[in-house]
C-alpha positions as CSV (number, residue, x, y, z in Angstrom):
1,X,0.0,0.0,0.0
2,X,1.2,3.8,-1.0
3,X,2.5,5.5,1.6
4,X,0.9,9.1,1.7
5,X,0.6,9.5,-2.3
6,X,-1.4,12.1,-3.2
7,X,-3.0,11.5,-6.8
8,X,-4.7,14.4,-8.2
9,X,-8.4,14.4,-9.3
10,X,-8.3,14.4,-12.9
11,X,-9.7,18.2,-13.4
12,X,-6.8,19.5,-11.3
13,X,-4.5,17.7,-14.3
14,X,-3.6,20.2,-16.7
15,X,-3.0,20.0,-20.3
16,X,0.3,20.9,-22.0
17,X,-0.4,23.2,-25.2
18,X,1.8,20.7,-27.7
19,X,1.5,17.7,-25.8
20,X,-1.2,14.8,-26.9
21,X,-1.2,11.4,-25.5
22,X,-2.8,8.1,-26.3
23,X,-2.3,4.6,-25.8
24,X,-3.6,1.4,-26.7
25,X,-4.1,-2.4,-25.5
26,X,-1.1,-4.3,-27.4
27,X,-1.0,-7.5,-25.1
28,X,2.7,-7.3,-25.1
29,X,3.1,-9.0,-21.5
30,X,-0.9,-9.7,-20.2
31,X,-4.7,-9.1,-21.5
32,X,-6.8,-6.0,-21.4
33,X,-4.4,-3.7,-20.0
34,X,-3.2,-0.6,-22.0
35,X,0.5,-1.2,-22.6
36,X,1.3,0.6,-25.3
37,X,1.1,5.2,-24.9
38,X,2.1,7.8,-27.6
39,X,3.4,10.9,-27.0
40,X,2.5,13.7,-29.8
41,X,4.6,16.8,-29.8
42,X,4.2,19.8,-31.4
43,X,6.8,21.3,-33.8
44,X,9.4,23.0,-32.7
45,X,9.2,21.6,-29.1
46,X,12.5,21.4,-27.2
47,X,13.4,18.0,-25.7
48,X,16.2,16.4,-23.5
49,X,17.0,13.4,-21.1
50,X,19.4,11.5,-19.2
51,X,19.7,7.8,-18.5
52,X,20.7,5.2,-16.5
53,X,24.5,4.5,-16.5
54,X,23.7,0.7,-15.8
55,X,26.0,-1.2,-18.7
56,X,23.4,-3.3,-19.7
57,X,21.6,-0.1,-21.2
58,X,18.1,-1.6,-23.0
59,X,17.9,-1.3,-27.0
60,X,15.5,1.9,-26.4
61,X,17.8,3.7,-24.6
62,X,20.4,3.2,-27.1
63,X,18.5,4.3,-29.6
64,X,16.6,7.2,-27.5
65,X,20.7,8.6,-27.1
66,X,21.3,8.5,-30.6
67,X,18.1,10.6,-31.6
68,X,18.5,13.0,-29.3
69,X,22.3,13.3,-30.5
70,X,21.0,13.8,-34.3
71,X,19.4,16.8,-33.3
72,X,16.3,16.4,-35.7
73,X,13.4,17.9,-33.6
74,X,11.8,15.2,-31.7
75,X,8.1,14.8,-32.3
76,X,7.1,11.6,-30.6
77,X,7.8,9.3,-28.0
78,X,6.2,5.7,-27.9
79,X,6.1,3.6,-24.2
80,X,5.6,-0.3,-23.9
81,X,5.0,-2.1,-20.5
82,X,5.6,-5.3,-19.9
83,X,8.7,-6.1,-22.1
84,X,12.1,-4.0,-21.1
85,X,13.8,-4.8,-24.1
86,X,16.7,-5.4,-22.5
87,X,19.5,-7.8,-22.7
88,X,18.5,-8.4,-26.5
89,X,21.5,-7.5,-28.2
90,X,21.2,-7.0,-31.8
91,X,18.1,-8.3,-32.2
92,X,16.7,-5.8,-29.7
93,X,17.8,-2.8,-31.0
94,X,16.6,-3.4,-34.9
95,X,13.5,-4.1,-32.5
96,X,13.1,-0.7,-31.0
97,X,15.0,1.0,-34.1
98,X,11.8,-0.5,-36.1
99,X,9.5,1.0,-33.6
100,X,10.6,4.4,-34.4
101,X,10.2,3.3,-38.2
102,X,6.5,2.2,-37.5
103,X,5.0,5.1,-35.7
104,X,7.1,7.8,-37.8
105,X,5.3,6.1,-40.8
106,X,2.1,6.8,-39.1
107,X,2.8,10.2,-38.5
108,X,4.7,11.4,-41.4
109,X,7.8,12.1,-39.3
110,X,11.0,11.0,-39.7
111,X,12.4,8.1,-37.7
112,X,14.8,9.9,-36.1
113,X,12.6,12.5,-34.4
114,X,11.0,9.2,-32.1
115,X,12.2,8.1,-29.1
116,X,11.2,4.8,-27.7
117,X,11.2,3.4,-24.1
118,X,10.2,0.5,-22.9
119,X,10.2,-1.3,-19.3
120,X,9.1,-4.6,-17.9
121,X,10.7,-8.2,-18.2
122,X,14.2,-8.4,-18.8
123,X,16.3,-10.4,-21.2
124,X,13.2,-11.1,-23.6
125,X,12.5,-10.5,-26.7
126,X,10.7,-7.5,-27.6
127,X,7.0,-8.9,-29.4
128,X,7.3,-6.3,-32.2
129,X,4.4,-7.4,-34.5
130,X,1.9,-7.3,-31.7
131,X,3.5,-3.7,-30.4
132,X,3.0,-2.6,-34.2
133,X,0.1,-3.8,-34.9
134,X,-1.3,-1.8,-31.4
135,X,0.5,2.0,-32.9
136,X,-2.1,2.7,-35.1
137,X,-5.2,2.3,-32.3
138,X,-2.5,4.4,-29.8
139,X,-1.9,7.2,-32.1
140,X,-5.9,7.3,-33.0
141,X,-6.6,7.7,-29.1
142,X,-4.5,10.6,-29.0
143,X,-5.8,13.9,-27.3
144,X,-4.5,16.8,-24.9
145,X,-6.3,15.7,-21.2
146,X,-5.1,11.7,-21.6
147,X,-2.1,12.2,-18.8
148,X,-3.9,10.2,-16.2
149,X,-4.7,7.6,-18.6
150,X,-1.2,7.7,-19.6
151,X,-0.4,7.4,-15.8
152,X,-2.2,4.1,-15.6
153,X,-0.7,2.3,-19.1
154,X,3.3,2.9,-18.2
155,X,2.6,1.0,-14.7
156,X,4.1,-2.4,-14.2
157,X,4.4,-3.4,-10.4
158,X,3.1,0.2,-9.0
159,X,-0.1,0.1,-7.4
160,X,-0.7,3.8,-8.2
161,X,-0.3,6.4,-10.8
162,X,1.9,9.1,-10.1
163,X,1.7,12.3,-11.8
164,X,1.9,16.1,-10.9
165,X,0.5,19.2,-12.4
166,X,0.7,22.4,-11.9
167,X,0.2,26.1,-13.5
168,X,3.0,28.7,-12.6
169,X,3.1,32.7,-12.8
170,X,6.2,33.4,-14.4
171,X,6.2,37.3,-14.8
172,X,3.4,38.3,-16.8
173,X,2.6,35.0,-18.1
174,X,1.3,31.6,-16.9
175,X,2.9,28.4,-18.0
176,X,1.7,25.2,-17.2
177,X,3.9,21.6,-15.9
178,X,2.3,18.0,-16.2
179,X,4.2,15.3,-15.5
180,X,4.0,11.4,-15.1
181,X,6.6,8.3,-13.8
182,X,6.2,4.9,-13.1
183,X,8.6,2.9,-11.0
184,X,8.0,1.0,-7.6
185,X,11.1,-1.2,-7.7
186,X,14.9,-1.8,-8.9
187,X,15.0,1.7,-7.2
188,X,18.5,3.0,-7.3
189,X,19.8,6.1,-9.2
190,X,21.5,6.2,-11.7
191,X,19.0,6.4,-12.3
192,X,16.3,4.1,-10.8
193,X,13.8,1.7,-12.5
194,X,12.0,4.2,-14.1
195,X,10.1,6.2,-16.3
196,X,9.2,9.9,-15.9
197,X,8.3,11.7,-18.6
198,X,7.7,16.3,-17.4
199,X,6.2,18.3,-20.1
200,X,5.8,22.1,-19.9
201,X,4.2,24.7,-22.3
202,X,7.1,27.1,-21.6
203,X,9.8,27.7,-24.6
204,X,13.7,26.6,-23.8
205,X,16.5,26.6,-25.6
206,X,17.5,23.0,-26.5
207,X,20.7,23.1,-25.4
208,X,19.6,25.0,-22.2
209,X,17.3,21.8,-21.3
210,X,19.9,19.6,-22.1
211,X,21.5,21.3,-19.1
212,X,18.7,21.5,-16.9
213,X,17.0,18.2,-17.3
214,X,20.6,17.0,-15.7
215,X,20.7,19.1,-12.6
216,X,16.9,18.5,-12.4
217,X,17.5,14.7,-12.3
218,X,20.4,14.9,-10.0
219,X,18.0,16.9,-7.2
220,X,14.6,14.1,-8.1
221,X,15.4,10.8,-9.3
222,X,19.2,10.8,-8.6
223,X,18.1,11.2,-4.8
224,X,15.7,7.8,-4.0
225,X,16.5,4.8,-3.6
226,X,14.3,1.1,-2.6
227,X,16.8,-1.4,-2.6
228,X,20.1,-0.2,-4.8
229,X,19.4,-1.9,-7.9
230,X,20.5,0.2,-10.9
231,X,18.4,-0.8,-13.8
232,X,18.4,-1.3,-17.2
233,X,16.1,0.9,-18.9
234,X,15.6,4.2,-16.4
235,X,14.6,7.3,-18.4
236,X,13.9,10.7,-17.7
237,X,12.5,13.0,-20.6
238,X,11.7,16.8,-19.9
239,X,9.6,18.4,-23.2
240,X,9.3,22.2,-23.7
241,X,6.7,22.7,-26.4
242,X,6.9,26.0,-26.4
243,X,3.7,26.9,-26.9
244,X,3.1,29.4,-24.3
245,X,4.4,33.6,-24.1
246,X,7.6,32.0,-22.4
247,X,10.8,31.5,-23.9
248,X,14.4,31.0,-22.2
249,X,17.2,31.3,-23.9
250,X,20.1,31.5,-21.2
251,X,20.5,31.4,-17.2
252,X,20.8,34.9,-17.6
253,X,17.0,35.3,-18.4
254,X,14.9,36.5,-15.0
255,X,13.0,33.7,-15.8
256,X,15.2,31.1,-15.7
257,X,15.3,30.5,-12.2
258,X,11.8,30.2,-11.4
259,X,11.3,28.2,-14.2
260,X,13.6,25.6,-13.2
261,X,12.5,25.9,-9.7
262,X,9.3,24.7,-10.6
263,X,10.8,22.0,-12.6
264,X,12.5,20.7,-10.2
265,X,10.3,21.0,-7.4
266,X,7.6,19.0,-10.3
267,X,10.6,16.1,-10.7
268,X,10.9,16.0,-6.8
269,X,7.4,15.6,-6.1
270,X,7.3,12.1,-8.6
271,X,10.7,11.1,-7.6
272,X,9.5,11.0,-4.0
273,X,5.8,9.5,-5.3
274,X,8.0,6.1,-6.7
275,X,9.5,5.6,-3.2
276,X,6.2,6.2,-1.8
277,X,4.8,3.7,-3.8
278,X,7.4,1.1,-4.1
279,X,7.0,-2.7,-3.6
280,X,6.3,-3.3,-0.6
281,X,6.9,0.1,0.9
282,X,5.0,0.7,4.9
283,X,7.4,4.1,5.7
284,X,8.8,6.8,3.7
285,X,11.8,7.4,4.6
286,X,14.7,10.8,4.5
287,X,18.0,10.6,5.1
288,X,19.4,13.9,5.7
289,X,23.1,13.8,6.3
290,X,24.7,17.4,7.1
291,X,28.3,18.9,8.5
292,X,30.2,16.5,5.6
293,X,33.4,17.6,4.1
294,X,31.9,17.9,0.1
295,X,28.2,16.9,-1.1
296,X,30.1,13.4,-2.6
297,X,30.7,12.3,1.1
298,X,27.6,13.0,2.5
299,X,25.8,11.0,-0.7
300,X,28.0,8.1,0.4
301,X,26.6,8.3,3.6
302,X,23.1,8.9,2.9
303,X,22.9,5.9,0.3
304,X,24.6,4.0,2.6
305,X,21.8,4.0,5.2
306,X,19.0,4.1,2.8
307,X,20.0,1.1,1.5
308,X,21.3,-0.8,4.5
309,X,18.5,-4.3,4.7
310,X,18.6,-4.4,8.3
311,X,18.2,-0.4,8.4
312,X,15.4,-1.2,6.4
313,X,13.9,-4.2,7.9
314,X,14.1,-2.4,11.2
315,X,11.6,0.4,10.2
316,X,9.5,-2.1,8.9
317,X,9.1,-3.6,12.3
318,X,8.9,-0.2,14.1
319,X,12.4,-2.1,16.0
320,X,14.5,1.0,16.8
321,X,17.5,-1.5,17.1
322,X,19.5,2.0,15.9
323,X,22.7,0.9,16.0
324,X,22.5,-0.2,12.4
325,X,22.5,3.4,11.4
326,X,25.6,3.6,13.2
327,X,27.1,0.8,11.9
328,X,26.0,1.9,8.1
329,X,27.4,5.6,8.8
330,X,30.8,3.6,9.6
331,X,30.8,1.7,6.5
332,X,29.8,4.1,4.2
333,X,33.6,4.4,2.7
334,X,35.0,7.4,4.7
335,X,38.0,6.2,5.7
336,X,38.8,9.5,8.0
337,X,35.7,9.9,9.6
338,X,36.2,10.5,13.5
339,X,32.9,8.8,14.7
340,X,33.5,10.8,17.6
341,X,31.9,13.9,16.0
342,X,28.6,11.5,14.9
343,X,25.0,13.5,16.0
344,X,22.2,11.0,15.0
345,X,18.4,12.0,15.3
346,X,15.8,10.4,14.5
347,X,12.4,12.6,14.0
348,X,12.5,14.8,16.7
349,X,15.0,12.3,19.1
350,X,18.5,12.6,19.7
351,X,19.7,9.3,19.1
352,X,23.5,9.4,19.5
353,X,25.7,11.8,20.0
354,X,29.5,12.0,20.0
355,X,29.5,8.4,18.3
356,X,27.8,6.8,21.1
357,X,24.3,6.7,22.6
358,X,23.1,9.8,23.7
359,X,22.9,10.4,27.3
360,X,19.2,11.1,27.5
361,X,17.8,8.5,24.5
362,X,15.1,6.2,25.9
363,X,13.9,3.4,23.5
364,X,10.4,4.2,23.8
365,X,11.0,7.8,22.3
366,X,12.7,6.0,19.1
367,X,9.8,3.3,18.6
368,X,7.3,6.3,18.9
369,X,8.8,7.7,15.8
370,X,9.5,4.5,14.3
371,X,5.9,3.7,14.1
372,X,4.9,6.8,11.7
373,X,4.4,6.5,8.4
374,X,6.5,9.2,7.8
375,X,10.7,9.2,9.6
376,X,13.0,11.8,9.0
377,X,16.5,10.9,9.7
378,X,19.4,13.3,10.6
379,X,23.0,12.7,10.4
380,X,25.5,15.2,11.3
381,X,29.4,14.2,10.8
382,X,31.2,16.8,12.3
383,X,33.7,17.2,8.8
384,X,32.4,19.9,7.4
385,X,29.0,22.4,5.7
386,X,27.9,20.3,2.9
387,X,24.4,18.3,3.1
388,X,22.6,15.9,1.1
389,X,19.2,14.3,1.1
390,X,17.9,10.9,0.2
391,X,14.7,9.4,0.3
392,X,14.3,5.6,0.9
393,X,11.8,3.0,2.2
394,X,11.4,0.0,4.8
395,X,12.0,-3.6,3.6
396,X,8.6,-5.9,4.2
397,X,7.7,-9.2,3.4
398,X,5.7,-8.4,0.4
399,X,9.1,-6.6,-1.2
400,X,10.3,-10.4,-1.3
401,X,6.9,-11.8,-2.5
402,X,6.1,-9.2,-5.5
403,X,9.9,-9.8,-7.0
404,X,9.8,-13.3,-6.4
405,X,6.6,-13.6,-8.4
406,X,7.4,-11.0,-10.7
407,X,7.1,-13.0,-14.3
408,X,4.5,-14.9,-13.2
């Protein structure tokens, strides 16, 4: 169950002047579920993404990096569920290479201005015929107010859509941010099992968003984490149709800053909407780790609490058997660190302090805040002014019973 997910009513889900999305039941993985979403995109729309740095990239990734590169204007973007297209070599790529082909046909666009993702089982072959024979249905369902729908058909083990929308006062003018994402486990930037796909009306300057859909992704999806497994196939896509009174060309613009503000914040709010929802998940979980020597250390830290299984476990059962933290902090790779300058809280309760239990801790206090749903953690080293934040999960036995069952 979710953990505090707020999913918007679908008249507070705005439209995106440029954007239409549709999808279609292809039967790539199971029956009578829509598996198969189009994105439309008007001309002229900016777009840019980064994705994950696991070896084993998927085929659509490959390709989606080597559109992008060509620099032809991308117009469409084409999602599959329950086929990952991953570990396919050769055979894969052609597979999502013809993809492009297909639904470019369809549109009268070129191949090159499609980008394809995909996510579900790996190490199977991608059914093309029945994804192709599906395009034609997707792109005739395509209209402007289908994001929730298109919520719904990119979910694989989630249990609910996530998506975010928002209009934003920017000067004179009013732009508006939808976005969607999928993802519930594999969680670990860089990036995590995921999609996310943020669309805004506002102009930008391609190579502008090629800048900002980084940083953005390094403050939202590069900052959660379930259980430390990089995927294969992890995407995030930031469009700028351009379609509104706003355009950015350079940082320098007085716009610029609230604009990406409001991205990010956007990206942050699904980021933190996949841990909420991820398999299994009780307690949402931030790591806040402060007073480190650079933001790198106190990452290293962070990540290695949030994913620590009996840090995990613990806050599943509400156990506050704390010394795990400790004994995560210590192995986080710091080979300097003088544990006698560890502060540890937990919610509102001093834990530790000076690397050892704090005088006035009671055990009572820490289960009090381990039962919430909701447990902030704070870590101070002593080293230094740079901070970091992760967000995380608990482990529970229905983690172990969702991926066990996973292809069946």
């Amino acid at each position: 169950m979710a953990v505090n997910l707020y999913i918007p009513s679908e008249s507070d889900i705005h439209p995106v002047a440029g954007v239409q999305i549709g999808a279609a039941e292809a039967g790539i993985r199971k029956a009578n579920h829509r598996d198969l979403t189009v994105f439309r995109l008007a001309e002229g729309s900016s777009v840019a993404g980064v994705f994950t740095l696991n070896r084993f990239r998927a085929a659509p990734v490959q390709v989606c990096e080597t559109h992008l590169a060509a620099g032809q204007g991308i117009r469409a973007l084409v999602i599959n569920t329950g086929n990952a297209n991953a570990g396919t070599g050769e055979s894969g790529l052609q597979a999502a290479t013809q993809t492009c082909v297909e639904l470019a046909n369809i549109l009268d666009i070129k191949p090159q201005q499609v980008l394809p993702f995909s996510t579900g089982v790996i190490l199977e072959p991608l059914p093309l015929d029945r994804l192709v024979a599906a395009l034609p249905q997707a792109v005739a369902d395509t209209a402007d107010n289908n994001w929730f729908m298109a919520a719904h058909s990119i979910m694989t083990t989630d249990t609910q859509p996530k998506i975010v929308s928002r209009r934003v006062a920017l000067g004179n003018n009013t732009i508006t941010i939808t976005g969607i994402s999928k993802g519930a486990g594999m969680i670990r930037p860089n990036m995590a099992t995921m999609l996310g796909f943020l669309a805004t009306d506002a102009g930008i300057a391609p190579e502008l968003l090629t800048d900002m859909v980084r940083s953005i992704a390094n403050l939202s999806f590069n900052r959660i984490t379930v259980d430390g497994d990089t995927s294969t196939n992890d995407s995030f896509i930031v469009m700028a149709t351009g379609q509104s009174a706003v355009r950015i060309e350079s940082v320098s613009d007085p716009l610029y800053a609230p604009l990406y503000k409001a991205l990010a914040e956007a990206a942050t709010e699904l980021a933190q909407k996949i841990v909420r929802d991820a398999e299994g998940a009780t307690k949402f979980m931030t790591v806040h780790v402060e007073q480190a020597k650079t933001p790198e250390e106190a990452l290293k830290v962070a990540y290695s609490v949030a994913q620590s299984p009996l840090v995990k476990t613990a806050f599943y059962a509400s156990d506050p058997n704390l010394g795990r933290i400790l004994c995560a902090i210590g192995y986080a790779g710091i080979a300097d660190l003088d544990v006698s300058g560890v502060n540890l809280w937990l919610g509102d309760v001093m834990v530790a302090s000076q690397g050892g239990r704090h005088p006035n801790y009671q055990e009572e206090d820490g289960q009090r805040v381990m039962q919430q749903a909701e447990i902030p953690m704070r870590i101070a080293l002593g080293r230094g002014e740079a901070s970091e934040t992760v967000y995380t999960c608990d482990f529970s036995h229905e983690y172990v019973t969702i991926n066990a069952d996973y292809r069946s």
